[in-house]
Short mmCIF file of C-alpha atoms and ligand atoms in Angstrom, two decimals:
data_model
loop_
_atom_site.label_atom_id
_atom_site.label_comp_id
_atom_site.label_asym_id
_atom_site.label_seq_id
_atom_site.Cartn_x
_atom_site.Cartn_y
_atom_site.Cartn_z
CA MET A 1 68.99 -74.06 -1.38
CA ILE A 2 66.41 -71.49 -2.55
CA PRO A 3 63.68 -71.53 0.21
CA TYR A 4 59.86 -70.74 -0.58
CA GLY A 5 60.00 -67.22 1.90
CA ARG A 6 62.59 -65.50 3.72
CA GLN A 7 63.13 -62.28 5.81
CA ASP A 8 65.17 -59.24 4.10
CA ILE A 9 67.16 -57.49 6.77
CA SER A 10 69.04 -54.22 6.01
CA GLU A 11 71.81 -52.71 8.06
CA GLN A 12 69.30 -49.89 9.21
CA ASP A 13 67.17 -52.67 10.46
CA ILE A 14 70.11 -54.21 12.63
CA GLN A 15 70.83 -50.68 14.10
CA ALA A 16 67.39 -50.06 14.81
CA VAL A 17 67.78 -53.46 17.09
CA VAL A 18 71.19 -52.30 18.28
CA ASP A 19 69.77 -48.74 19.49
CA VAL A 20 67.16 -50.39 22.02
CA LEU A 21 69.93 -52.69 23.68
CA ARG A 22 71.91 -49.62 24.28
CA SER A 23 68.84 -47.64 25.75
CA ASN A 24 67.28 -48.06 28.86
CA THR A 25 64.15 -49.99 28.05
CA LEU A 26 63.98 -53.58 26.47
CA THR A 27 60.18 -54.41 26.68
CA GLN A 28 57.03 -52.11 27.40
CA GLY A 29 58.86 -48.92 26.30
CA PRO A 30 58.74 -46.18 23.47
CA ALA A 31 59.93 -48.35 20.90
CA VAL A 32 56.60 -50.61 21.17
CA THR A 33 54.39 -47.55 21.42
CA HIS A 34 56.11 -45.90 18.01
CA PHE A 35 55.53 -48.89 16.40
CA GLU A 36 51.79 -49.22 16.96
CA ARG A 37 51.37 -45.69 16.02
CA ALA A 38 52.89 -46.08 13.29
CA MET A 39 50.99 -49.56 12.18
CA ALA A 40 47.85 -47.70 13.00
CA ALA A 41 48.93 -44.67 10.78
CA TYR A 42 49.78 -46.92 7.77
CA CYS A 43 46.71 -48.57 7.91
CA GLY A 44 43.96 -46.26 8.71
CA ALA A 45 42.85 -47.76 12.17
CA SER A 46 42.32 -46.04 15.32
CA HIS A 47 44.19 -48.46 17.32
CA ALA A 48 47.02 -51.24 17.33
CA LEU A 49 48.51 -53.33 19.82
CA ALA A 50 51.70 -55.59 19.48
CA VAL A 51 51.97 -58.81 20.91
CA CYS A 52 54.26 -61.61 20.70
CA ASN A 53 53.17 -63.38 17.91
CA ALA A 54 49.76 -63.46 15.60
CA THR A 55 48.52 -66.72 17.37
CA ALA A 56 48.27 -64.86 20.50
CA ALA A 57 46.77 -62.02 18.63
CA LEU A 58 44.03 -64.53 17.26
CA HIS A 59 43.45 -65.93 21.17
CA LEU A 60 43.16 -62.29 22.50
CA ALA A 61 40.83 -61.09 19.79
CA CYS A 62 38.60 -63.83 20.66
CA LEU A 63 38.61 -63.58 24.23
CA ALA A 64 38.23 -59.74 23.83
CA LEU A 65 34.99 -60.36 21.72
CA GLY A 66 33.79 -62.67 24.53
CA LEU A 67 34.21 -66.24 22.89
CA GLY A 68 33.59 -68.91 25.37
CA LYS A 69 32.12 -72.44 26.13
CA GLY A 70 28.97 -72.87 24.06
CA ASP A 71 30.09 -70.91 21.31
CA ILE A 72 30.80 -71.50 17.92
CA LEU A 73 33.62 -69.92 15.50
CA TRP A 74 34.20 -70.38 11.68
CA THR A 75 37.23 -69.94 9.76
CA ALA A 76 38.36 -71.17 6.49
CA SER A 77 40.04 -74.86 6.61
CA ASN A 78 42.74 -73.58 3.84
CA THR A 79 45.00 -71.90 6.55
CA PHE A 80 47.50 -72.39 9.15
CA ALA A 81 46.16 -74.09 12.20
CA ALA A 82 46.49 -70.96 14.66
CA SER A 83 43.00 -69.32 12.67
CA SER A 84 41.20 -72.18 14.33
CA ASN A 85 43.26 -73.31 17.21
CA CYS A 86 42.23 -69.84 18.89
CA ALA A 87 38.51 -70.83 19.18
CA LEU A 88 39.60 -74.05 20.81
CA TYR A 89 41.79 -71.97 23.39
CA CYS A 90 38.56 -70.23 24.45
CA GLY A 91 36.86 -73.78 24.90
CA ALA A 92 34.45 -72.86 21.79
CA ALA A 93 33.45 -75.22 18.79
CA ILE A 94 34.88 -75.01 15.49
CA ASP A 95 33.66 -75.06 12.15
CA PHE A 96 34.81 -74.26 8.66
CA VAL A 97 33.51 -72.92 5.44
CA ASP A 98 34.61 -74.00 2.37
CA ILE A 99 36.90 -71.82 -0.69
CA ASP A 100 36.16 -70.11 -3.52
CA PRO A 101 37.79 -72.23 -6.23
CA ARG A 102 39.45 -69.05 -7.93
CA THR A 103 40.89 -66.96 -5.08
CA TYR A 104 40.77 -69.89 -2.68
CA ASN A 105 39.63 -67.94 0.07
CA MET A 106 36.48 -68.52 2.04
CA SER A 107 33.59 -68.64 -0.37
CA VAL A 108 30.93 -66.11 0.02
CA ALA A 109 28.17 -68.23 -1.68
CA ALA A 110 29.46 -71.37 0.60
CA LEU A 111 29.11 -69.12 3.96
CA GLU A 112 25.78 -67.40 2.94
CA HIS A 113 24.32 -71.49 2.36
CA LYS A 114 25.80 -72.16 5.72
CA LEU A 115 24.43 -69.44 7.56
CA GLN A 116 21.24 -70.12 6.30
CA VAL A 117 21.37 -73.97 7.63
CA ALA A 118 22.73 -72.86 10.68
CA GLU A 119 19.63 -69.86 11.77
CA ARG A 120 17.24 -73.08 10.80
CA ASP A 121 19.49 -75.35 13.42
CA GLY A 122 19.96 -72.65 15.75
CA CYS A 123 23.91 -72.88 15.59
CA LEU A 124 25.06 -69.63 14.17
CA PRO A 125 28.99 -68.65 14.95
CA LYS A 126 29.85 -65.94 17.22
CA ILE A 127 32.91 -65.40 15.52
CA LEU A 128 33.74 -65.56 11.83
CA ILE A 129 37.70 -65.50 10.70
CA PRO A 130 38.45 -65.20 6.88
CA VAL A 131 41.76 -65.32 6.04
CA HIS A 132 43.26 -63.24 3.46
CA PHE A 133 44.80 -66.32 1.77
CA THR A 134 48.09 -65.27 -0.12
CA GLY A 135 47.90 -61.75 0.67
CA GLN A 136 44.69 -61.10 -1.13
CA SER A 137 41.77 -60.12 0.77
CA CYS A 138 38.56 -61.79 1.26
CA GLN A 139 35.29 -60.24 -0.29
CA MET A 140 34.83 -58.44 2.75
CA ARG A 141 32.08 -56.11 1.95
CA GLU A 142 29.90 -59.21 1.36
CA ILE A 143 30.95 -60.92 4.66
CA LYS A 144 30.32 -57.87 6.54
CA ALA A 145 26.67 -57.76 5.31
CA LEU A 146 26.22 -61.24 6.33
CA ALA A 147 27.58 -60.00 9.76
CA ASP A 148 25.27 -57.58 9.87
CA ARG A 149 22.21 -60.19 8.91
CA TYR A 150 23.48 -62.95 11.15
CA GLY A 151 24.75 -60.93 14.06
CA PHE A 152 28.49 -62.43 14.13
CA LYS A 153 31.78 -60.58 14.88
CA ILE A 154 34.45 -60.31 12.41
CA ILE A 155 37.98 -61.01 13.00
CA GLU A 156 40.36 -60.68 9.54
CA ASP A 157 43.24 -63.18 9.95
CA ALA A 158 45.60 -60.87 7.69
CA SER A 159 48.77 -62.71 8.59
CA HIS A 160 49.48 -63.20 4.97
CA ALA A 161 48.54 -59.47 3.73
CA ILE A 162 50.24 -56.37 5.35
CA GLY A 163 50.69 -54.17 2.59
CA GLY A 164 47.55 -55.23 0.33
CA LYS A 165 44.82 -53.18 -0.36
CA TYR A 166 40.97 -53.80 -0.90
CA ARG A 167 38.69 -51.50 -2.64
CA GLY A 168 41.89 -49.04 -2.42
CA GLU A 169 42.05 -49.08 0.97
CA PRO A 170 44.78 -50.69 2.97
CA VAL A 171 44.00 -53.99 4.64
CA GLY A 172 43.77 -54.15 7.97
CA ASN A 173 41.54 -50.99 8.64
CA CYS A 174 38.62 -52.78 10.21
CA ARG A 175 36.16 -51.14 7.88
CA TYR A 176 34.32 -54.36 7.49
CA SER A 177 35.18 -56.08 10.86
CA ASP A 178 36.05 -55.73 14.30
CA ILE A 179 39.77 -56.82 14.49
CA SER A 180 42.45 -57.29 12.09
CA VAL A 181 45.56 -59.42 12.78
CA PHE A 182 48.91 -59.10 11.26
CA SER A 183 51.81 -61.74 11.68
CA PHE A 184 55.47 -60.81 11.41
CA HIS A 185 56.93 -64.30 11.64
CA PRO A 186 60.22 -64.18 9.66
CA VAL A 187 58.35 -66.03 6.40
CA LYS A 188 55.93 -63.22 6.04
CA ILE A 189 55.90 -59.76 4.50
CA ILE A 190 57.98 -57.72 7.62
CA THR A 191 59.50 -59.39 10.41
CA THR A 192 59.86 -58.74 14.16
CA GLY A 193 61.34 -62.45 14.39
CA GLU A 194 58.19 -63.54 16.23
CA GLY A 195 55.35 -60.92 16.44
CA GLY A 196 51.93 -59.74 15.84
CA LEU A 197 49.65 -56.92 15.53
CA LEU A 198 45.90 -56.46 16.74
CA LEU A 199 44.06 -53.71 14.88
CA THR A 200 40.76 -52.19 15.68
CA ASN A 201 38.53 -48.86 15.61
CA ASP A 202 36.70 -49.92 18.95
CA ALA A 203 38.11 -48.02 21.48
CA GLU A 204 36.46 -50.47 24.42
CA LEU A 205 37.97 -53.53 22.49
CA SER A 206 41.45 -51.70 22.48
CA SER A 207 41.55 -51.47 25.90
CA ARG A 208 40.37 -54.77 26.73
CA LEU A 209 43.12 -55.93 24.52
CA ASP A 210 45.47 -54.09 25.86
CA LEU A 211 44.63 -55.77 29.62
CA LEU A 212 44.47 -59.14 28.04
CA ARG A 213 48.09 -59.29 26.95
CA SER A 214 49.14 -58.08 30.19
CA HIS A 215 48.35 -60.35 32.90
CA GLY A 216 44.67 -58.58 33.14
CA ILE A 217 46.48 -55.94 35.08
CA GLU A 218 45.35 -52.28 34.97
CA ARG A 219 48.35 -49.89 36.05
CA ASP A 220 46.15 -46.48 35.43
CA PRO A 221 44.57 -45.60 38.93
CA SER A 222 41.59 -43.50 36.60
CA ARG A 223 40.59 -47.01 35.30
CA PHE A 224 40.63 -48.81 38.89
CA VAL A 225 37.26 -50.92 40.08
CA GLY A 226 38.57 -50.66 43.57
CA ASP A 227 39.18 -48.20 46.71
CA ASP A 228 42.35 -48.90 46.56
CA HIS A 229 44.40 -46.06 45.17
CA SER A 230 48.06 -46.14 46.78
CA PRO A 231 50.89 -45.44 44.98
CA TRP A 232 51.92 -49.22 44.34
CA MET A 233 48.38 -50.35 43.41
CA LEU A 234 48.03 -52.43 40.44
CA GLU A 235 44.55 -54.20 39.75
CA MET A 236 44.24 -57.26 37.94
CA GLN A 237 41.08 -56.79 36.83
CA MET A 238 40.66 -60.10 34.41
CA LEU A 239 42.43 -63.29 33.83
CA GLY A 240 45.30 -62.19 31.09
CA TYR A 241 48.20 -63.60 29.92
CA ASN A 242 52.06 -62.35 29.28
CA TYR A 243 51.54 -61.75 25.37
CA ARG A 244 53.73 -58.83 25.05
CA MET A 245 56.12 -57.55 22.30
CA THR A 246 59.65 -56.60 23.28
CA ASP A 247 60.98 -53.07 22.18
CA MET A 248 63.89 -54.90 19.85
CA GLN A 249 61.07 -56.72 18.18
CA ALA A 250 59.12 -53.15 17.88
CA ALA A 251 61.81 -50.98 16.84
CA LEU A 252 63.15 -53.89 14.13
CA GLY A 253 58.75 -53.92 13.01
CA THR A 254 58.99 -50.02 12.59
CA SER A 255 62.51 -50.30 10.54
CA GLN A 256 60.66 -53.18 8.21
CA LEU A 257 57.91 -51.01 8.09
CA ARG A 258 59.21 -48.20 6.27
CA ARG A 259 60.80 -50.79 3.51
CA LEU A 260 57.13 -52.40 3.23
CA ASP A 261 55.87 -50.99 0.13
CA GLY A 262 59.43 -51.72 -1.69
CA PHE A 263 59.00 -55.12 -0.40
CA VAL A 264 55.58 -55.36 -1.72
CA ALA A 265 56.75 -53.82 -5.24
CA SER A 266 59.25 -56.07 -5.57
CA ARG A 267 56.79 -59.26 -5.18
CA HIS A 268 54.88 -57.92 -7.52
CA ALA A 269 57.58 -57.57 -9.95
CA LEU A 270 58.22 -61.18 -9.10
CA VAL A 271 54.89 -62.22 -9.92
CA ALA A 272 54.67 -60.88 -13.23
CA ARG A 273 57.76 -62.72 -14.11
CA TYR A 274 56.50 -66.13 -12.83
CA ASN A 275 53.35 -65.42 -14.72
CA THR A 276 55.19 -64.53 -17.98
CA GLY A 277 57.53 -67.74 -17.36
CA LEU A 278 54.78 -69.89 -16.33
CA ALA A 279 52.27 -69.25 -19.24
CA GLY A 280 50.70 -71.70 -21.27
CA LEU A 281 51.85 -74.46 -19.32
CA PRO A 282 49.31 -76.98 -17.58
CA LEU A 283 48.99 -74.88 -14.53
CA THR A 284 46.74 -72.47 -12.98
CA LEU A 285 48.33 -69.23 -12.03
CA PRO A 286 47.26 -67.06 -8.88
CA TRP A 287 43.72 -65.35 -9.99
CA GLN A 288 43.40 -61.75 -8.81
CA ASP A 289 39.92 -60.28 -8.13
CA ALA A 290 39.82 -56.85 -9.13
CA ASP A 291 38.75 -55.42 -5.58
CA CYS A 292 42.14 -56.45 -4.71
CA PHE A 293 45.88 -55.67 -4.38
CA SER A 294 47.39 -58.42 -3.01
CA ALA A 295 50.59 -58.14 -0.72
CA PHE A 296 51.83 -61.85 -2.56
CA HIS A 297 53.08 -63.25 0.65
CA LEU A 298 53.07 -66.44 -1.30
CA TYR A 299 52.87 -67.63 -4.98
CA MET A 300 50.97 -70.76 -5.73
CA VAL A 301 50.31 -72.84 -8.81
CA ARG A 302 47.82 -75.40 -9.23
CA LEU A 303 48.87 -78.22 -11.43
CA ASP A 304 46.46 -79.85 -14.10
CA LEU A 305 47.05 -83.33 -13.13
CA THR A 306 45.09 -84.51 -16.08
CA CYS A 307 47.74 -82.96 -18.73
CA ILE A 308 50.97 -83.56 -16.50
CA ARG A 309 52.18 -87.01 -16.98
CA ARG A 310 54.20 -86.89 -13.21
CA THR A 311 52.01 -86.62 -10.06
CA ARG A 312 52.30 -83.88 -7.55
CA ARG A 313 54.49 -85.72 -5.63
CA GLU A 314 56.84 -86.07 -8.17
CA VAL A 315 56.64 -82.58 -9.38
CA PHE A 316 57.68 -81.50 -5.82
CA ASP A 317 60.44 -83.89 -5.18
CA GLY A 318 61.78 -82.99 -8.69
CA LEU A 319 61.94 -79.24 -7.49
CA ARG A 320 63.47 -80.37 -4.20
CA GLN A 321 66.17 -82.09 -5.97
CA ALA A 322 66.90 -78.89 -8.15
CA GLY A 323 67.21 -77.12 -4.77
CA ILE A 324 64.02 -75.51 -4.76
CA TYR A 325 62.33 -75.78 -1.28
CA ALA A 326 58.86 -75.52 -2.46
CA HIS A 327 55.96 -76.27 -0.30
CA VAL A 328 52.31 -76.74 -0.04
CA HIS A 329 49.81 -74.30 1.66
CA TYR A 330 47.67 -75.56 3.59
CA ASN A 331 47.34 -79.08 4.68
CA PRO A 332 43.68 -78.41 5.19
CA VAL A 333 43.08 -78.03 9.26
CA HIS A 334 39.94 -80.20 9.26
CA LEU A 335 42.26 -82.94 8.45
CA HIS A 336 44.95 -83.06 10.71
CA PRO A 337 44.57 -86.08 13.17
CA TYR A 338 43.65 -83.42 15.88
CA TYR A 339 40.85 -82.35 14.36
CA ARG A 340 39.84 -85.64 12.84
CA GLU A 341 39.48 -86.85 16.32
CA MET A 342 36.51 -84.04 16.77
CA GLY A 343 34.67 -85.86 13.67
CA PHE A 344 35.95 -83.53 10.50
CA LYS A 345 36.93 -86.26 7.72
CA PRO A 346 37.75 -85.93 4.17
CA GLY A 347 34.99 -84.73 1.82
CA ASP A 348 33.82 -82.19 4.54
CA PHE A 349 35.16 -79.36 2.34
CA PRO A 350 35.47 -80.49 -1.32
CA GLU A 351 37.22 -77.42 -3.02
CA THR A 352 39.42 -77.10 -0.31
CA GLU A 353 40.61 -80.57 -0.50
CA GLN A 354 40.43 -80.60 -4.22
CA TYR A 355 42.80 -77.18 -4.12
CA HIS A 356 45.37 -79.05 -1.64
CA ARG A 357 45.83 -82.06 -3.98
CA GLU A 358 47.20 -80.00 -6.67
CA ALA A 359 48.86 -76.93 -5.30
CA ILE A 360 52.43 -76.17 -5.22
CA THR A 361 53.60 -72.94 -3.54
CA LEU A 362 56.90 -71.57 -5.32
CA PRO A 363 59.54 -69.74 -3.71
CA MET A 364 58.54 -65.68 -3.22
CA TYR A 365 60.26 -63.33 -1.10
CA SER A 366 61.59 -59.79 -1.90
CA SER A 367 65.00 -60.59 -2.39
CA LEU A 368 64.79 -63.41 -4.74
CA SER A 369 67.18 -62.99 -7.43
CA ILE A 370 66.07 -62.93 -11.02
CA ASN A 371 68.46 -66.16 -11.68
CA ASP A 372 67.07 -68.14 -8.89
CA GLN A 373 63.59 -67.44 -10.15
CA ASP A 374 64.57 -68.25 -13.80
CA HIS A 375 65.92 -71.59 -12.32
CA VAL A 376 62.43 -72.28 -10.47
CA ILE A 377 60.64 -71.37 -13.74
CA SER A 378 62.81 -73.72 -16.34
CA THR A 379 63.04 -76.42 -13.69
CA LEU A 380 58.92 -76.53 -13.19
CA LYS A 381 58.64 -76.17 -16.94
CA LYS A 382 60.84 -79.31 -17.77
CA LEU A 383 58.74 -81.24 -14.40
CA VAL A 384 55.34 -80.45 -16.17
CA LEU A 385 55.63 -80.67 -19.87
C1 PLP B 401 51.75 -67.14 10.24
C2 PLP B 401 50.08 -67.57 10.72
C3 PLP B 401 49.82 -67.20 11.70
C4 PLP B 401 49.93 -67.35 12.58
O1 PLP B 401 51.36 -66.32 13.16
P1 PLP B 401 52.17 -66.50 13.72
O2 PLP B 401 52.60 -64.99 14.43
O3 PLP B 401 53.47 -67.45 13.87
O4 PLP B 401 51.68 -66.97 15.25
C5 PLP B 401 48.38 -67.53 11.74
N1 PLP B 401 47.59 -67.55 10.56
C6 PLP B 401 48.05 -67.42 9.26
C7 PLP B 401 46.94 -67.37 8.22
C8 PLP B 401 49.00 -67.46 9.18
O5 PLP B 401 49.50 -67.39 7.93
#
């Protein structure tokens, strides 16, 4: 069976975790700080905060930016449900922006239009979450200009995009956003088993995120708001959570980070082979914006169903029968039953829905062998010709 994505763990990665297990600290220790510093340096952001997963990171980012009841958050519907669920955790309302038909990222034109209407109707969003789908950055410069014009905050859901670049700079540097979020789930580009990271250049936001990820409890007496400075005093200053990352996870993360550029290079080599092997078929291959260097978390094709004699389902089943565990990213969030109950319905985001009807995600991971990739290419070829 060839999965659509999988982790790549070396003996050195394993040793890094074992070293922590033999040390004195399993959580809130030096490995977490070390990982955070390495990530901040890699991305060129001032502050990095490791947490238990990206879903928690998105929740904390919304809380730290003050999202609550009566507020509105917008994101894309072509994403994993976590990108929008974070708004609901905070009691805020959710809405979506349709995608660009070439990049499958949030469309800047659709965003601008929706903002004009929302301004007129008095229902502008407080936060926008652009999702860097498949690892290709959204058009952040244009989105930031709209944020300045309409007064919303930006959280980049960069779960797919670690190791990618936008306009020559690392994704995650927050040049065009308030906070960026990465995921380290095993299907993502580097892994900590479960794990997430927040990056920001705002010191105030960083300390709020730090408190929120650990019960809202302040340990540093110089930051206490009350008078009790007894040596045993820890001050709970806001309602937080336990969203911490362990030192075992962080040590794995630091070890994986050393291999990140190599992982991304392998993914680019695989992309080049897919692009050559699948050229000339009734498929739309991933389109790359000249401003972007994608991390290529995912490789997807769009089937030209007017030329192909099979349905998408038949192509999909044909791949699975050949041992190729293809996938579809994503079932539009607004069409999940939970979201339909809020009033979303088919037709609300036509580009997202059209893309979803035609998309298939092919296997893509740094250790995918040439033989396995050739099997994917030849099987797909047979199915669409
Ligand atoms: C994986 C993913 C998440 C959630 O990440 P977890 O670490 O599993 O919580 C959020 N958004 C996107 C776009 C993702 O791909």
